[in-house]
XYZ file of N, CA and C in Angstrom:
762
model
N 136.492 87.163 116.386
C 136.363 87.682 117.740
C 136.973 89.079 117.859
N 136.505 89.798 118.843
C 137.104 91.059 119.258
C 137.221 91.020 120.773
N 138.427 91.246 121.289
C 138.645 91.213 122.733
C 138.087 89.925 123.351
N 138.293 88.828 122.652
C 137.864 87.487 123.082
C 136.349 87.334 123.167
N 135.603 88.200 122.499
C 134.142 88.100 122.469
C 133.710 87.455 121.153
N 132.864 86.442 121.249
C 132.366 85.744 120.066
C 131.253 86.574 119.426
N 131.373 86.839 118.130
C 130.446 87.713 117.421
C 129.609 86.901 116.443
N 128.299 87.054 116.548
C 127.376 86.385 115.642
C 126.535 87.446 114.932
N 126.485 87.380 113.617
C 125.656 88.266 112.813
C 124.371 87.534 112.463
N 123.232 88.175 112.715
C 121.946 87.571 112.379
C 121.280 88.378 111.264
N 120.666 87.661 110.331
C 120.011 88.258 109.170
C 118.534 87.861 109.180
N 117.635 88.708 109.683
C 116.208 88.400 109.629
C 115.704 88.657 108.213
N 115.346 87.609 107.497
C 115.109 87.734 106.057
C 113.664 87.456 105.669
N 113.221 88.221 104.677
C 111.941 87.950 104.016
C 112.046 88.464 102.579
N 111.992 87.556 101.639
C 112.112 87.902 100.214
C 113.377 88.714 99.932
N 114.515 88.194 100.357
C 115.791 88.888 100.198
C 116.691 88.236 99.154
N 116.110 87.453 98.266
C 116.892 86.719 97.272
C 117.806 87.634 96.457
N 117.334 88.812 96.061
C 118.085 89.669 95.148
C 119.209 90.441 95.834
N 119.142 90.588 97.139
C 120.108 91.439 97.837
C 120.978 90.700 98.849
N 120.644 89.463 99.150
C 121.354 88.728 100.193
C 122.837 88.576 99.890
N 123.171 88.199 98.664
C 124.576 87.956 98.346
C 125.407 89.233 98.448
N 124.860 90.382 98.051
C 125.576 91.647 98.183
C 125.821 91.973 99.657
N 124.821 91.727 100.480
C 124.960 91.971 101.913
C 126.027 91.063 102.510
N 125.944 89.799 102.185
C 126.866 88.801 102.737
C 128.312 89.108 102.353
N 128.521 89.614 101.143
C 129.873 89.874 100.648
C 130.596 90.959 101.445
N 129.851 91.817 102.130
C 130.472 92.918 102.870
C 130.670 92.618 104.352
N 130.320 91.434 104.798
C 130.510 91.083 106.211
C 132.009 90.895 106.495
N 132.544 91.525 107.530
C 133.976 91.401 107.862
C 134.259 90.080 108.594
N 134.503 89.032 107.827
C 134.633 87.699 108.408
C 135.878 87.535 109.272
N 136.815 88.461 109.195
C 137.988 88.360 110.057
C 137.627 88.558 111.528
N 136.437 89.127 111.794
C 136.007 89.334 113.174
C 134.710 88.597 113.512
N 133.977 88.161 112.503
C 132.676 87.515 112.734
C 132.860 86.004 112.836
N 132.307 85.420 113.903
C 132.466 83.980 114.126
C 131.390 83.158 113.429
N 130.160 83.666 113.405
C 129.061 82.937 112.768
C 128.117 83.926 112.096
N 127.492 83.470 111.011
C 126.408 84.212 110.365
C 125.195 83.305 110.336
N 124.066 83.842 110.752
C 122.834 83.071 110.864
C 121.712 83.816 110.160
N 120.974 83.136 109.314
C 119.830 83.737 108.635
C 118.552 83.012 109.043
N 117.526 83.788 109.356
C 116.204 83.230 109.619
C 115.279 83.719 108.515
N 114.756 82.779 107.747
C 113.870 83.081 106.626
C 112.426 82.949 107.100
N 111.708 84.067 107.063
C 110.339 84.082 107.570
C 109.341 83.661 106.482
N 109.538 82.433 105.988
C 108.663 81.851 104.960
C 108.592 82.743 103.722
N 109.756 83.081 103.186
C 109.818 83.922 101.984
C 109.106 83.268 100.811
N 108.646 84.097 99.883
C 107.994 83.602 98.669
C 108.993 83.468 97.522
N 110.245 83.827 97.767
C 111.266 83.695 96.729
C 112.305 82.660 97.170
N 113.509 82.705 96.612
C 114.542 81.694 96.863
C 115.561 82.155 97.911
N 115.127 82.924 98.874
C 116.047 83.422 99.895
C 116.781 82.283 100.585
N 116.075 81.258 101.019
C 116.700 80.160 101.757
C 117.698 79.410 100.887
N 117.374 79.205 99.630
C 118.290 78.491 98.735
C 119.571 79.291 98.491
N 119.440 80.618 98.342
C 120.626 81.461 98.166
C 121.485 81.418 99.428
N 120.849 81.483 100.582
C 121.590 81.429 101.843
C 122.356 80.120 101.980
N 121.714 79.033 101.651
C 122.370 77.735 101.767
C 123.516 77.608 100.762
N 123.348 78.181 99.562
C 124.438 78.165 98.581
C 125.651 78.943 99.076
N 125.394 80.006 99.825
C 126.482 80.824 100.370
C 127.107 80.202 101.615
N 126.517 79.132 102.103
C 127.047 78.473 103.299
C 126.600 79.100 104.595
N 125.502 79.864 104.550
C 124.981 80.516 105.751
C 124.105 79.524 106.521
N 124.316 79.449 107.822
C 123.425 78.634 108.656
C 122.033 79.237 108.565
N 121.047 78.430 108.181
C 119.721 78.955 107.852
C 118.626 78.236 108.631
N 117.723 79.026 109.182
C 116.513 78.515 109.823
C 115.334 79.054 109.025
N 114.387 78.181 108.677
C 113.230 78.602 107.882
C 111.959 78.427 108.705
N 111.202 79.503 108.885
C 109.899 79.399 109.540
C 108.915 78.660 108.633
N 108.072 77.849 109.232
C 107.108 77.090 108.436
C 105.955 77.953 107.924
N 105.844 79.164 108.472
C 104.850 80.134 108.016
C 105.382 81.526 108.332
N 104.804 82.522 107.702
C 105.230 83.894 107.952
C 104.741 84.342 109.328
N 105.681 84.600 110.222
C 105.335 84.926 111.610
C 105.484 86.410 111.930
N 106.155 87.169 111.072
C 106.329 88.590 111.325
C 107.767 88.943 111.647
N 108.096 90.200 111.441
C 109.458 90.697 111.620
C 109.958 90.534 113.059
N 109.095 90.824 114.019
C 109.494 90.674 115.415
C 109.723 89.220 115.785
N 108.843 88.344 115.326
C 109.011 86.911 115.595
C 110.283 86.388 114.953
N 110.618 86.914 113.775
C 111.866 86.536 113.114
C 113.051 86.876 114.007
N 113.052 88.078 114.571
C 114.160 88.472 115.448
C 114.236 87.602 116.701
N 113.107 87.243 117.248
C 113.122 86.385 118.436
C 113.840 85.072 118.131
N 113.542 84.504 116.956
C 114.234 83.275 116.548
C 115.726 83.535 116.357
N 116.049 84.662 115.721
C 117.455 85.036 115.494
C 118.235 85.071 116.802
N 117.699 85.745 117.798
C 118.452 85.953 119.033
C 118.579 84.672 119.851
N 117.517 83.881 119.876
C 117.622 82.600 120.584
C 118.691 81.719 119.947
N 118.681 81.649 118.620
C 119.637 80.804 117.920
C 121.068 81.325 118.082
N 121.242 82.648 118.069
C 122.575 83.228 118.238
C 123.133 82.931 119.620
N 122.298 83.022 120.634
C 122.752 82.698 121.991
C 123.114 81.216 122.087
N 122.363 80.369 121.409
C 122.674 78.937 121.395
C 124.026 78.672 120.739
N 124.448 79.562 119.828
C 125.753 79.429 119.176
C 126.890 79.971 120.039
N 126.546 80.481 121.221
C 127.574 80.975 122.128
C 127.950 82.424 121.914
N 127.065 83.207 121.308
C 127.369 84.606 121.007
C 127.573 85.426 122.271
N 128.613 86.251 122.252
C 128.803 87.282 123.279
C 128.256 88.615 122.783
N 128.305 88.803 121.474
C 127.772 90.003 120.828
C 126.962 89.555 119.618
N 125.756 90.082 119.496
C 124.896 89.750 118.357
C 124.619 91.033 117.581
N 124.849 90.984 116.275
C 124.596 92.146 115.425
C 123.537 91.778 114.399
N 122.460 92.572 114.379
C 121.399 92.358 113.401
C 121.627 93.251 112.193
N 121.676 92.634 111.023
C 121.801 93.363 109.763
C 120.662 92.914 108.844
N 119.940 93.841 108.276
C 118.915 93.475 107.301
C 119.588 93.004 106.011
N 119.173 91.867 105.474
C 119.805 91.348 104.253
C 119.298 92.005 102.973
N 118.655 93.170 103.102
C 118.161 93.867 101.904
C 119.170 94.888 101.391
N 120.362 94.922 101.995
C 121.473 95.775 101.564
C 121.181 97.266 101.749
N 120.268 97.593 102.650
C 120.000 99.002 102.943
C 121.076 99.563 103.878
N 121.575 98.719 104.771
C 122.654 99.100 105.683
C 123.910 98.305 105.312
N 125.057 98.965 105.288
C 126.270 98.251 104.926
C 126.832 97.452 106.106
N 127.135 96.170 105.911
C 127.748 95.360 106.969
C 129.179 95.782 107.295
N 129.740 96.703 106.514
C 131.127 97.132 106.764
C 131.303 97.776 108.135
N 130.211 98.191 108.762
C 130.297 98.830 110.080
C 130.194 97.827 111.232
N 130.066 96.556 110.920
C 129.916 95.538 111.956
C 131.064 95.576 112.956
N 132.291 95.672 112.469
C 133.450 95.655 113.366
C 133.406 96.831 114.333
N 133.092 98.023 113.821
C 133.033 99.208 114.675
C 131.942 99.068 115.734
N 130.779 98.566 115.335
C 129.680 98.410 116.284
C 130.007 97.365 117.335
N 130.591 96.266 116.900
C 130.955 95.204 117.844
C 132.008 95.683 118.831
N 132.963 96.484 118.355
C 134.038 96.963 119.227
C 133.497 97.838 120.349
N 132.470 98.596 120.085
C 131.894 99.478 121.099
C 131.315 98.687 122.267
N 130.919 97.442 121.993
C 130.436 96.555 123.060
C 131.568 95.697 123.606
N 132.410 95.178 122.719
C 133.467 94.239 123.127
C 134.425 94.856 124.127
N 134.645 96.164 124.028
C 135.596 96.822 124.927
C 134.905 97.531 126.086
N 133.647 97.195 126.309
C 132.968 97.600 127.533
C 132.400 98.998 127.577
N 132.307 99.677 126.433
C 131.802 101.049 126.452
C 130.279 101.106 126.429
N 129.652 100.162 125.737
C 128.195 100.169 125.608
C 127.665 98.745 125.702
N 126.350 98.646 125.974
C 125.665 97.352 126.016
C 124.882 97.085 124.738
N 124.547 98.145 124.035
C 123.852 98.055 122.759
C 124.315 99.210 121.886
N 124.321 98.986 120.573
C 124.776 100.024 119.633
C 123.803 100.077 118.466
N 123.476 101.292 118.042
C 122.573 101.503 116.920
C 123.312 102.157 115.770
N 123.049 101.686 114.559
C 123.537 102.364 113.370
C 122.518 103.412 112.973
N 122.818 104.686 113.256
C 121.845 105.758 113.078
C 121.884 106.343 111.669
N 120.706 106.439 111.069
C 120.580 107.066 109.752
C 120.544 108.586 109.840
N 120.331 109.106 111.038
C 120.147 110.540 111.223
C 121.475 111.249 111.460
N 122.385 110.613 112.192
C 123.704 111.192 112.416
C 124.464 111.278 111.092
N 125.402 112.195 110.992
C 126.234 112.279 109.792
C 125.501 112.933 108.641
N 125.610 112.347 107.445
C 125.055 112.982 106.243
C 123.532 112.947 106.224
N 122.938 112.061 107.020
C 121.490 112.059 107.145
C 120.789 111.121 106.182
N 119.563 110.780 106.570
C 118.789 109.792 105.827
C 118.236 110.338 104.515
N 117.911 111.628 104.466
C 117.328 112.186 103.245
C 118.291 112.067 102.067
N 119.575 112.290 102.315
C 120.553 112.161 101.237
C 120.698 110.712 100.789
N 120.346 109.774 101.679
C 120.379 108.366 101.319
C 119.133 107.918 100.579
N 118.147 108.828 100.464
C 116.946 108.497 99.704
C 115.720 108.194 100.538
N 115.766 108.406 101.855
C 114.582 108.151 102.674
C 113.441 109.068 102.230
N 112.243 108.527 102.005
C 111.097 109.365 101.649
C 110.853 110.441 102.706
N 110.464 111.611 102.256
C 110.301 112.747 103.164
C 109.303 112.454 104.280
N 108.174 111.793 103.945
C 107.167 111.545 104.982
C 107.704 110.620 106.064
N 108.572 109.677 105.676
C 109.166 108.788 106.673
C 110.177 109.542 107.533
N 110.905 110.449 106.909
C 111.871 111.244 107.672
C 111.150 112.110 108.708
N 110.088 112.779 108.298
C 109.343 113.635 109.217
C 108.747 112.803 110.359
N 108.172 111.654 110.019
C 107.604 110.785 111.047
C 108.688 110.303 112.006
N 109.857 109.976 111.476
C 110.988 109.544 112.294
C 111.347 110.608 113.317
N 111.452 111.871 112.867
C 111.852 112.948 113.763
C 110.789 113.216 114.824
N 109.513 113.202 114.438
C 108.444 113.470 115.396
C 108.366 112.355 116.439
N 108.388 111.102 115.976
C 108.309 109.977 116.912
C 109.515 109.958 117.845
N 110.691 110.253 117.315
C 111.895 110.261 118.142
C 111.812 111.344 119.217
N 111.301 112.522 118.867
C 111.136 113.592 119.842
C 110.208 113.162 120.972
N 109.067 112.583 120.612
C 108.106 112.142 121.628
C 108.718 111.063 122.514
N 109.417 110.118 121.900
C 110.023 109.039 122.683
C 111.104 109.554 123.624
N 111.935 110.456 123.152
C 112.966 111.010 124.033
C 112.343 111.676 125.251
N 111.197 112.327 125.057
C 110.516 112.973 126.179
C 109.906 111.946 127.133
N 109.177 110.982 126.593
C 108.474 110.024 127.446
C 109.401 108.999 128.079
N 110.500 108.662 127.389
C 111.444 107.684 127.925
C 112.580 108.337 128.709
N 112.584 109.664 128.746
C 113.626 110.420 129.459
C 115.016 109.978 129.020
N 115.176 109.881 127.724
C 116.445 109.447 127.144
C 116.752 110.351 125.959
N 117.911 110.148 125.338
C 118.241 110.944 124.161
C 118.954 110.084 123.137
N 118.242 109.791 122.055
C 118.813 109.088 120.914
C 118.517 109.902 119.659
N 119.355 109.743 118.648
C 119.102 110.457 117.395
C 117.930 109.830 116.643
N 117.721 108.524 116.823
C 116.542 107.858 116.273
C 116.345 106.508 116.958
N 115.098 106.049 116.944
C 114.719 104.776 117.557
C 114.314 103.745 116.505
N 114.460 104.056 115.239
C 113.798 103.267 114.215
C 114.745 102.601 113.223
N 116.022 102.635 113.489
C 116.978 101.964 112.630
C 116.873 100.441 112.779
N 117.160 99.730 111.695
C 117.154 98.266 111.746
C 118.544 97.675 111.843
N 119.539 98.501 112.161
C 120.932 98.049 112.269
C 121.336 98.160 113.726
N 121.484 97.017 114.415
C 121.619 97.032 115.868
C 122.589 95.954 116.354
N 123.258 96.253 117.455
C 124.157 95.290 118.091
C 123.823 95.214 119.575
N 123.908 93.995 120.125
C 123.547 93.776 121.524
C 124.549 92.857 122.205
N 124.784 93.107 123.475
C 125.579 92.172 124.270
C 124.723 90.969 124.644
N 125.384 89.905 124.985
C 124.660 88.699 125.422
C 123.807 89.002 126.650
N 124.331 89.785 127.577
C 123.602 90.096 128.802
C 122.272 90.780 128.502
N 122.284 91.702 127.557
C 121.047 92.391 127.188
C 120.014 91.400 126.671
N 120.422 90.530 125.769
C 119.475 89.583 125.176
C 118.958 88.577 126.196
N 119.773 88.222 127.162
C 119.331 87.281 128.192
C 118.429 87.946 129.217
N 118.608 89.235 129.448
C 117.851 89.936 130.486
C 116.461 90.358 130.035
N 116.337 90.787 128.794
C 115.075 91.379 128.360
C 113.983 90.330 128.161
N 112.748 90.636 128.552
C 111.618 89.724 128.309
C 111.100 89.891 126.877
N 111.885 89.425 125.913
C 111.569 89.672 124.504
C 110.266 89.017 124.064
N 109.903 87.918 124.694
C 108.668 87.238 124.297
C 107.423 88.054 124.633
N 107.589 89.089 125.482
C 106.459 89.950 125.814
C 106.197 90.979 124.714
N 107.117 91.073 123.771
C 106.987 92.063 122.703
C 106.197 91.513 121.525
N 105.733 92.414 120.677
C 104.942 92.033 119.524
C 105.754 91.288 118.485
N 105.077 90.693 117.527
C 105.725 89.923 116.468
C 105.875 90.709 115.173
N 105.406 91.968 115.164
C 105.505 92.762 113.942
C 106.605 93.813 114.102
N 106.557 94.879 113.320
C 107.638 95.854 113.271
C 107.837 96.613 114.572
N 106.795 96.751 115.390
C 106.922 97.492 116.640
C 107.866 96.791 117.621
N 108.186 95.528 117.361
C 109.138 94.797 118.210
C 110.427 95.586 118.400
N 110.964 96.156 117.323
C 112.202 96.927 117.401
C 112.110 98.007 118.460
N 111.003 98.734 118.438
C 110.839 99.854 119.348
C 110.631 99.401 120.785
N 109.865 98.352 120.952
C 109.637 97.825 122.295
C 110.938 97.327 122.913
N 111.775 96.717 122.091
C 113.056 96.220 122.587
C 113.949 97.362 123.055
N 114.011 98.445 122.282
C 114.821 99.597 122.691
C 114.298 100.199 123.992
N 112.979 100.301 124.116
C 112.402 100.836 125.345
C 112.766 99.950 126.539
N 112.783 98.637 126.354
C 113.174 97.724 127.431
C 114.640 97.924 127.813
N 115.490 98.140 126.830
C 116.916 98.371 127.108
C 117.084 99.615 127.970
N 116.348 100.673 127.633
C 116.406 101.896 128.428
C 115.832 101.652 129.821
N 114.732 100.908 129.889
C 114.084 100.591 131.171
C 115.070 99.926 132.135
N 115.879 99.032 131.625
C 116.819 98.299 132.474
C 118.143 99.029 132.680
N 118.271 100.213 132.143
C 119.441 101.029 132.425
C 120.689 100.660 131.646
N 120.541 99.946 130.546
C 121.713 99.602 129.740
C 122.174 100.810 128.924
N 123.441 100.829 128.601
C 124.044 101.941 127.864
C 123.907 101.713 126.354
N 123.366 102.713 125.663
C 123.161 102.620 124.218
C 124.082 103.602 123.509
N 124.896 103.107 122.598
C 125.739 103.952 121.772
C 125.165 104.053 120.369
N 125.553 105.086 119.645
C 125.100 105.277 118.268
C 126.292 105.527 117.352
N 126.154 105.059 116.134
C 127.193 105.183 115.119
C 126.536 105.669 113.836
N 127.136 106.670 113.196
C 126.582 107.172 111.950
C 126.615 106.094 110.878
N 125.461 105.874 110.237
C 125.360 104.800 109.250
C 124.625 105.283 108.010
N 125.323 105.436 106.885
C 124.624 105.791 105.645
C 123.710 104.648 105.208
N 122.608 105.003 104.587
C 121.665 103.978 104.126
C 121.332 104.199 102.656
N 120.834 103.134 102.050
C 120.476 103.179 100.632
C 119.011 102.780 100.478
N 118.266 103.582 99.752
C 116.873 103.263 99.442
C 116.768 103.011 97.943
N 116.377 101.803 97.586
C 116.272 101.444 96.175
C 115.162 100.410 96.024
N 114.868 100.026 94.811
C 113.674 99.217 94.535
C 113.646 97.899 95.304
N 114.801 97.236 95.422
C 114.822 95.917 96.056
C 115.007 95.977 97.571
N 115.225 97.175 98.118
C 115.340 97.315 99.570
C 113.948 97.189 100.186
N 113.858 96.507 101.317
C 112.544 96.298 101.938
C 112.028 97.603 102.534
N 110.739 97.769 102.502
C 110.114 98.970 103.063
C 108.647 98.672 103.319
N 108.125 99.180 104.434
C 106.718 98.944 104.726
C 105.893 100.061 104.091
N 104.661 99.733 103.725
C 103.812 100.707 103.055
C 103.245 101.722 104.046
N 102.507 102.693 103.521
C 102.013 103.792 104.345
C 101.098 103.286 105.460
N 100.191 102.362 105.131
C 99.254 101.853 106.139
C 99.983 101.202 107.297
N 100.970 100.351 106.977
C 101.711 99.674 108.041
C 102.616 100.650 108.783
N 103.053 101.705 108.095
C 103.843 102.742 108.760
C 103.005 103.443 109.827
N 101.731 103.705 109.501
C 100.835 104.333 110.463
C 100.614 103.418 111.671
N 100.394 102.127 111.402
C 100.213 101.157 112.489
C 101.459 101.114 113.365
N 102.625 101.114 112.722
C 103.882 101.119 113.466
C 103.990 102.370 114.330
N 103.680 103.537 113.752
C 103.769 104.786 114.506
C 102.874 104.792 115.734
N 101.660 104.286 115.586
C 100.752 104.207 116.729
C 101.296 103.244 117.788
N 101.905 102.139 117.324
C 102.507 101.204 118.257
C 103.668 101.819 119.023
N 104.450 102.642 118.336
C 105.576 103.341 118.970
C 105.069 104.274 120.071
N 104.035 105.046 119.757
C 103.483 105.966 120.750
C 102.896 105.192 121.932
N 102.231 104.072 121.644
C 101.683 103.249 122.714
C 102.764 102.681 123.612
N 103.883 102.270 123.020
C 104.997 101.729 123.798
C 105.592 102.790 124.711
N 105.795 103.996 124.169
C 106.369 105.077 124.971
C 105.444 105.457 126.132
N 104.135 105.486 125.878
C 103.179 105.804 126.935
C 103.149 104.704 127.989
N 103.188 103.453 127.554
C 103.220 102.330 128.488
C 104.459 102.409 129.377
N 105.595 102.732 128.788
C 106.850 102.896 129.535
C 106.680 103.968 130.611
N 106.147 105.121 130.216
C 106.016 106.239 131.158
C 105.068 105.894 132.300
N 103.928 105.284 131.988
C 102.971 104.931 133.033
C 103.541 103.882 133.984
N 104.293 102.919 133.430
C 104.928 101.909 134.278
C 105.996 102.541 135.156
N 106.756 103.476 134.609
C 107.786 104.145 135.387
C 107.177 104.966 136.520
N 105.990 105.518 136.291
C 105.296 106.296 137.318
C 104.562 105.411 138.323
N 104.554 104.090 138.064
C 103.892 103.163 138.967
C 102.386 103.122 138.819
N 101.878 103.650 137.700
C 100.435 103.692 137.507
C 99.890 102.417 136.885
N 100.744 101.638 136.227
C 100.328 100.357 135.660
C 101.429 99.336 135.898
N 101.067 98.066 135.822
C 102.049 97.000 135.808
C 102.116 96.459 134.381
N 103.322 96.276 133.886
C 103.496 95.875 132.501
C 104.389 94.654 132.412
N 103.931 93.660 131.666
C 104.760 92.478 131.426
C 106.006 92.848 130.626
N 105.886 93.889 129.822
C 106.996 94.314 128.979
C 108.071 95.037 129.778
N 107.628 95.818 130.759
C 108.554 96.604 131.569
C 108.498 96.114 133.004
N 109.168 94.983 133.211
C 109.156 94.301 134.493
C 110.338 94.763 135.335
N 110.109 95.120 136.611
C 111.237 95.481 137.470
C 112.262 94.364 137.530
N 113.512 94.714 137.742
C 114.589 93.722 137.748
C 114.336 92.602 138.751
N 113.861 92.947 139.965
C 113.654 91.903 140.956
C 112.519 90.962 140.556
N 111.463 91.516 139.898
C 110.366 90.667 139.420
C 110.847 89.761 138.302
N 111.711 90.310 137.435
C 112.241 89.530 136.322
C 113.066 88.358 136.849
N 113.898 88.632 137.860
C 114.745 87.571 138.417
C 113.912 86.495 139.072
N 112.822 86.921 139.749
C 111.979 85.938 140.424
C 111.251 85.050 139.439
N 110.987 85.590 138.245
C 110.238 84.823 137.244
C 111.104 83.801 136.530
N 112.418 83.917 136.662
C 113.322 83.016 135.944
C 113.620 81.778 136.770
């Protein structure tokens, strides 16, 4: 715990057998109350490695997608009584050593969500991010900052922390089940006026680290632009969106 807040780390996993144990070894257990892994029907021994490590594990009966994996992660974490939920990819691209710092930014009331940014600090290129992904990251982030009327160093990191209130408030089931889920969730956080903090996070790109191919990157980029446009049109009152529901409508639906 930090400041009497229960902290749960969630690991959305797919074919993470080779990197899971390295990731798990760096989790600061002096502050983390529970670790939960959701295996999205991996083709390797991810679930068996998790169970050997003593990680509470949920296995999807079929591959449902990265976004669907996160939906399961967050529901299960809230069921465990989490006050703060931190998502770490078990592919060892992001170091879990920053969990305490990210959790503290929420536990002490400064932010409602925290992102581990690859752009702040030494930067993603020095960590090995492919140049085309870096350029796409910067262009998409610029467009999103304009359309969402916000300012973040990047919207595409997979290292994130959320307060319980954020996870309970957002209509996450309205979001997609693939990679664009991450972006839609951030846009919803901004829509509801929650405070987002960022922390510099070095990353590692290597053979066993997960990465989407060029085709899926293009699909993701188009989804990001569509989400930002949907946000702007909803904010202008030109469309009604299930994803960007006014607070009073959200309360009435519950």
